[in-house]
Amino acid sequence: MDDIEVETLEEPTLRDPVLIEGLPGVGHVGKLAAEHLLEEFESETVARVYSDEFPPQVGVDDDGVTSLACAEFHAVETDERDLLVLTGDHQAQSHSGHYHLTDAFLDLAASFDVGGIYALGGVPTGELVEEPDVLGAVNDADTVEELTDAGVEFREGEPAGGIVGVSGLLLGLGERRDLSGACLMGETSGYLVDPTSAQAVLEVLETVLGFEVGYDSLEERAEEMKEVAEKIQEMQNQQQGMPTDDDLRYIG
Amino acid sequence: MDDIEVETLEEPTLRDPVLIEGLPGVGHVGKLAAEHLLEEFESETVARVYSDEFPPQVGVDDDGVTSLACAEFHAVETDERDLLVLTGDHQAQSHSGHYHLTDAFLDLAASFDVGGIYALGGVPTGELVEEPDVLGAVNDADTVEELTDAGVEFREGEPAGGIVGVSGLLLGLGERRDLSGACLMGETSGYLVDPTSAQAVLEVLETVLGFEVGYDSLEERAEEMKEVAEKIQEMQNQQQGMPTDDDLRYIG
Amino acid sequence: MDDIEVETLEEPTLRDPVLIEGLPGVGHVGKLAAEHLLEEFESETVARVYSDEFPPQVGVDDDGVTSLACAEFHAVETDERDLLVLTGDHQAQSHSGHYHLTDAFLDLAASFDVGGIYALGGVPTGELVEEPDVLGAVNDADTVEELTDAGVEFREGEPAGGIVGVSGLLLGLGERRDLSGACLMGETSGYLVDPTSAQAVLEVLETVLGFEVGYDSLEERAEEMKEVAEKIQEMQNQQQGMPTDDDLRYIG
Amino acid sequence: MDDIEVETLEEPTLRDPVLIEGLPGVGHVGKLAAEHLLEEFESETVARVYSDEFPPQVGVDDDGVTSLACAEFHAVETDERDLLVLTGDHQAQSHSGHYHLTDAFLDLAASFDVGGIYALGGVPTGELVEEPDVLGAVNDADTVEELTDAGVEFREGEPAGGIVGVSGLLLGLGERRDLSGACLMGETSGYLVDPTSAQAVLEVLETVLGFEVGYDSLEERAEEMKEVAEKIQEMQNQQQGMPTDDDLRYIG
């Protein structure tokens, strides 16, 4: 087995496609957003990426059937441009693995003639946010204006510490390939899975890429999370201290 | 030295063979089961796999003679099908090592024309189980029925978190080679070496593969472990709390 | 992507150049000193080194524009000899990475016909130092006298534990290439970013390499750090114990 | 730079040589023993092994001159057989590194036509030992008798957990090359550098290899360590509990 193996399932010709990345991360904002696109639009899975950088693990579905840890690329047709949506349940296990996986993702994106990258994620604020803003970072200064017009905020010194992982490297390694990329980060507490923040990120994407999606399912899930958050705040009032990451990461 | 080195000792032609994996894991269920097959049937060691992924270590036998850490493949003849039994004292030390060792194991299995995989292991229940069930997971939905008929349980959401390590990857990477595989996991407390659970797993294998083994030695060992368990429960009644994994892992 | 990638921006012919290394380390002494040279002299960035040994990360500037983690080589013209100044925000993430990055740095230095190496850094004293000495270590005993004449101290048993990281390896691997190298280590508390120590190191370099720089900006920054140090000592007088590394590493 | 680089300094023809390994380990028994041979006999350094598996570090001698982390091979002439003595200040930093370094050591030993291996080390007893025995393990059962005659003890179940690191792998990987090897382990508390245990190991080697060495310097050092041990026992009597490894590792 090679360190990274790409399994190509379909080779559709995409119309002026962009890469949308939504792997697990802060508040699962990027993952929720990318998966919402797959729920709302018709999509086909075009490739899977397997790697010794993913956990040595199979998932087991409700019928007892296993599937090897992987990342998946899906083709989505929208009114103006096609989307190549990258999803998965895992990040790389090592620093160098992030580099090599991202490189493989960019190779695959290039094979579909992708013309731009949108890496979706969350930025932790440390407190519950009712109306999350979307922060931006880009590898090409020329795109700041368009994103600002779409409601993205560019703030000095944010995100503090830069952008780590595949989202950051898609921009960094993408730039080395002359591929324009933006990271769209929804504000989120960092404590809870955050469908509201995912919606905020998608609303920016709608404006920039000219598609429209419904949000009923995300809003429903946000409602559930709000109840979870309220219960936690009650608990806090009775007890003391903020819940730890570990308490909350798995809620939702 | 290559990262993985295969030493071939014998090259018998096996009759319709299946791979049986029993490396160390929860309750040592898989390891006990595989080693029981080697005790009860005649077997020959056909190959050893050495790797820099195993601990940098030699074992020392009772005569003071060393042996390098390795995994071993043994050929076992049974009435209907031959077995290629994979045993050893070690798992890989890194995530990527699990992938590459499993890949080497599958290469070796392919060289013996193996037609299926049974990865044996335990699934922790957190409490002592008198009559353990055997949980199943497969990489080929078509095999669920046959296993269900043999008494294997398929339960939604179990095992939680999927299957990690060589057992999981034999199914995941096996599927990529079109090799049908099942993981048979005996329920076990997770606290003690568990011969009873190993027997439960072997009884399923007997039905599926059409061989018969005696269980005297396993039952004897189970009797001993039962006494150990009773002593521990006495201790618990006197003291408090469950024994930790560390207390018990080396008992038995 | 290769494990290490060199992006060459300019290929100037340098006059009798030496390599000056100032990557992050104790008190950021080397980094401050190297960056001060770039501020005070005209310089051009001649190469960037990217590597999967750096954190998988992009920095984000005040306009929201990202830049991939890298190390940079800058050419600086001074009166007598040209300088090839190595700066960056990161060290390698693994032991083997230090070796391979240093090797790549030496390859690049060789391509500019560098005739010697000055690795700049700090040596922790554990207490605030008003007038820091500069300790030396060399890979070529013949250079001790010249450095001693320039005010460098060579003390038995210091630095205790040798020199770790790129600075040490530039000398160790440099020696294997017959490249003379010196490590110049300014005394520093180890608790604070230390512009005074950086100045002490640069004053040695001025003597050895025959250039002159102003120190206004470093002295200003030293003044600020002195105030920080005084506030910390006040705090200590009120409380107890020395501040920990973690408290102070990010001050300054 | 390659992951492992061998620098050959001399290529003497050795008379019926054996490899003696004495790298850092429990009580520094092996290291003390090997270095004592180099002090007592004339020796020449014949090769150095550099590796990215060693710490990324240079040592600094009393003149301020650096030397890159390495392992060294020395040729020693004795009455009956020549010795190839392997010494150094470091072990590999990773599990796979132990394998690959040991393999390189065996390649080098083969280039000198080494006919056997003696890996020297300590075995921790947890308490101070006045007259340490020497435990043995071999990769060739035929050599047990000769070693037993020389006073080596072979005890069932010892060393518990096998032999880890270069010493173990020299036997394990040596066996795969048909090279006979023995590990000689002096009993030692595990808390202190132990010259007495080193002497016990060397006395076995004298008998087996037919050379004679003086022990004045080792005995002197043992005397010093005895005083250290007595002081520690006094401290213990006044206080409570055994000193930890960390307290004592650096004493001596």
PDB file of C-alpha atoms in Angstrom, chain B residues 27-128:
ATOM      1  CA  GLY B  27      -9.016  -9.732  26.795  1.00  0.00           C
ATOM      2  CA  HIS B  28      -6.494 -11.463  24.531  1.00  0.00           C
ATOM      3  CA  VAL B  29      -9.571 -13.163  23.067  1.00  0.00           C
ATOM      4  CA  GLY B  30      -8.246 -13.362  19.514  1.00  0.00           C
ATOM      5  CA  LYS B  31      -4.794 -14.456  20.610  1.00  0.00           C
ATOM      6  CA  LEU B  32      -6.164 -17.195  22.903  1.00  0.00           C
ATOM      7  CA  ALA B  33      -8.481 -18.462  20.179  1.00  0.00           C
ATOM      8  CA  ALA B  34      -5.780 -18.590  17.503  1.00  0.00           C
ATOM      9  CA  GLU B  35      -3.278 -20.228  19.831  1.00  0.00           C
ATOM     10  CA  HIS B  36      -5.886 -22.789  20.867  1.00  0.00           C
ATOM     11  CA  LEU B  37      -6.237 -23.830  17.236  1.00  0.00           C
ATOM     12  CA  LEU B  38      -2.472 -24.364  17.075  1.00  0.00           C
ATOM     13  CA  GLU B  39      -2.576 -26.479  20.240  1.00  0.00           C
ATOM     14  CA  GLU B  40      -5.484 -28.633  19.159  1.00  0.00           C
ATOM     15  CA  PHE B  41      -4.535 -29.191  15.522  1.00  0.00           C
ATOM     16  CA  GLU B  42      -1.253 -30.165  13.965  1.00  0.00           C
ATOM     17  CA  SER B  43       0.336 -27.077  12.487  1.00  0.00           C
ATOM     18  CA  GLU B  44       3.510 -25.933  10.834  1.00  0.00           C
ATOM     19  CA  THR B  45       4.951 -22.454  10.957  1.00  0.00           C
ATOM     20  CA  VAL B  46       5.142 -21.295   7.343  1.00  0.00           C
ATOM     21  CA  ALA B  47       6.352 -17.712   7.639  1.00  0.00           C
ATOM     22  CA  ARG B  48       7.565 -15.066  10.048  1.00  0.00           C
ATOM     23  CA  VAL B  49       7.162 -11.320   9.581  1.00  0.00           C
ATOM     24  CA  TYR B  50       9.758  -9.030  11.153  1.00  0.00           C
ATOM     25  CA  SER B  51       9.315  -5.262  11.173  1.00  0.00           C
ATOM     26  CA  ASP B  52      10.751  -2.056  12.541  1.00  0.00           C
ATOM     27  CA  GLU B  53       7.156  -1.408  13.583  1.00  0.00           C
ATOM     28  CA  PHE B  54       7.423  -4.064  16.271  1.00  0.00           C
ATOM     29  CA  PRO B  55       9.111  -3.142  19.568  1.00  0.00           C
ATOM     30  CA  PRO B  56      12.931  -3.152  19.259  1.00  0.00           C
ATOM     31  CA  GLN B  57      13.136  -6.198  21.417  1.00  0.00           C
ATOM     32  CA  VAL B  58      14.000  -9.879  21.725  1.00  0.00           C
ATOM     33  CA  GLY B  59      12.119 -12.299  23.922  1.00  0.00           C
ATOM     34  CA  VAL B  60      14.158 -14.693  26.073  1.00  0.00           C
ATOM     35  CA  ASP B  61      12.942 -18.279  26.548  1.00  0.00           C
ATOM     36  CA  ASP B  62      13.470 -20.457  29.616  1.00  0.00           C
ATOM     37  CA  ASP B  63      16.833 -21.655  28.298  1.00  0.00           C
ATOM     38  CA  GLY B  64      18.080 -18.093  27.852  1.00  0.00           C
ATOM     39  CA  VAL B  65      17.701 -18.192  24.079  1.00  0.00           C
ATOM     40  CA  THR B  66      16.444 -15.038  22.381  1.00  0.00           C
ATOM     41  CA  SER B  67      13.940 -14.584  19.584  1.00  0.00           C
ATOM     42  CA  LEU B  68      13.333 -11.403  17.648  1.00  0.00           C
ATOM     43  CA  ALA B  69       9.883  -9.805  17.867  1.00  0.00           C
ATOM     44  CA  CYS B  70       7.787 -11.086  14.956  1.00  0.00           C
ATOM     45  CA  ALA B  71       4.382 -12.247  13.767  1.00  0.00           C
ATOM     46  CA  GLU B  72       3.969 -15.847  12.638  1.00  0.00           C
ATOM     47  CA  PHE B  73       1.824 -17.605  10.059  1.00  0.00           C
ATOM     48  CA  HIS B  74       0.940 -21.237  10.682  1.00  0.00           C
ATOM     49  CA  ALA B  75      -0.722 -23.711   8.330  1.00  0.00           C
ATOM     50  CA  VAL B  76      -3.413 -25.888   9.910  1.00  0.00           C
ATOM     51  CA  GLU B  77      -5.231 -28.726   8.155  1.00  0.00           C
ATOM     52  CA  THR B  78      -8.888 -29.278   9.112  1.00  0.00           C
ATOM     53  CA  ASP B  79     -11.575 -31.527   7.674  1.00  0.00           C
ATOM     54  CA  GLU B  80     -13.065 -29.066   5.211  1.00  0.00           C
ATOM     55  CA  ARG B  81     -10.736 -26.103   4.684  1.00  0.00           C
ATOM     56  CA  ASP B  82      -7.158 -25.353   5.647  1.00  0.00           C
ATOM     57  CA  LEU B  83      -6.451 -22.484   7.987  1.00  0.00           C
ATOM     58  CA  LEU B  84      -3.643 -19.948   7.769  1.00  0.00           C
ATOM     59  CA  VAL B  85      -3.350 -18.767  11.376  1.00  0.00           C
ATOM     60  CA  LEU B  86      -1.674 -15.443  12.156  1.00  0.00           C
ATOM     61  CA  THR B  87      -0.333 -15.076  15.713  1.00  0.00           C
ATOM     62  CA  GLY B  88       2.214 -12.958  17.547  1.00  0.00           C
ATOM     63  CA  ASP B  89       2.970 -11.036  20.714  1.00  0.00           C
ATOM     64  CA  HIS B  90       2.949  -7.522  19.301  1.00  0.00           C
ATOM     65  CA  GLN B  91       0.927  -4.930  17.476  1.00  0.00           C
ATOM     66  CA  ALA B  92       2.489  -2.182  15.349  1.00  0.00           C
ATOM     67  CA  GLN B  93       3.866   0.794  17.277  1.00  0.00           C
ATOM     68  CA  SER B  94       2.476   3.524  15.014  1.00  0.00           C
ATOM     69  CA  HIS B  95      -0.672   4.275  13.077  1.00  0.00           C
ATOM     70  CA  SER B  96       1.009   4.017   9.696  1.00  0.00           C
ATOM     71  CA  GLY B  97       2.692   0.814  10.858  1.00  0.00           C
ATOM     72  CA  HIS B  98      -0.698  -0.836  11.316  1.00  0.00           C
ATOM     73  CA  TYR B  99      -1.460  -0.095   7.681  1.00  0.00           C
ATOM     74  CA  HIS B 100       1.800  -1.364   6.292  1.00  0.00           C
ATOM     75  CA  LEU B 101       1.959  -4.502   8.449  1.00  0.00           C
ATOM     76  CA  THR B 102      -1.619  -5.381   7.556  1.00  0.00           C
ATOM     77  CA  ASP B 103      -0.756  -4.886   3.922  1.00  0.00           C
ATOM     78  CA  ALA B 104       2.190  -7.276   4.286  1.00  0.00           C
ATOM     79  CA  PHE B 105      -0.048  -9.791   6.042  1.00  0.00           C
ATOM     80  CA  LEU B 106      -2.519  -9.591   3.154  1.00  0.00           C
ATOM     81  CA  ASP B 107       0.291 -10.058   0.626  1.00  0.00           C
ATOM     82  CA  LEU B 108       1.372 -13.189   2.444  1.00  0.00           C
ATOM     83  CA  ALA B 109      -2.214 -14.431   2.689  1.00  0.00           C
ATOM     84  CA  ALA B 110      -2.599 -13.842  -1.054  1.00  0.00           C
ATOM     85  CA  SER B 111       0.517 -15.934  -1.729  1.00  0.00           C
ATOM     86  CA  PHE B 112      -1.347 -18.841  -0.098  1.00  0.00           C
ATOM     87  CA  ASP B 113      -4.500 -18.107  -2.150  1.00  0.00           C
ATOM     88  CA  VAL B 114      -6.534 -17.287   0.927  1.00  0.00           C
ATOM     89  CA  GLY B 115     -10.233 -16.972   0.081  1.00  0.00           C
ATOM     90  CA  GLY B 116     -11.491 -15.152   3.180  1.00  0.00           C
ATOM     91  CA  ILE B 117     -10.479 -13.559   6.450  1.00  0.00           C
ATOM     92  CA  TYR B 118     -11.630 -14.102  10.016  1.00  0.00           C
ATOM     93  CA  ALA B 119     -10.196 -11.525  12.382  1.00  0.00           C
ATOM     94  CA  LEU B 120     -10.732 -12.682  15.966  1.00  0.00           C
ATOM     95  CA  GLY B 121     -10.932 -10.359  18.940  1.00  0.00           C
ATOM     96  CA  GLY B 122     -12.813  -9.179  21.985  1.00  0.00           C
ATOM     97  CA  VAL B 123     -15.278  -6.382  22.546  1.00  0.00           C
ATOM     98  CA  PRO B 124     -15.170  -4.832  26.007  1.00  0.00           C
ATOM     99  CA  THR B 125     -18.404  -4.746  28.011  1.00  0.00           C
ATOM    100  CA  GLY B 126     -17.017  -3.283  31.218  1.00  0.00           C
ATOM    101  CA  GLU B 127     -18.437  -6.048  33.379  1.00  0.00           C
ATOM    102  CA  LEU B 128     -17.829  -9.760  33.811  1.00  0.00           C
TER     103      LEU B 128
END
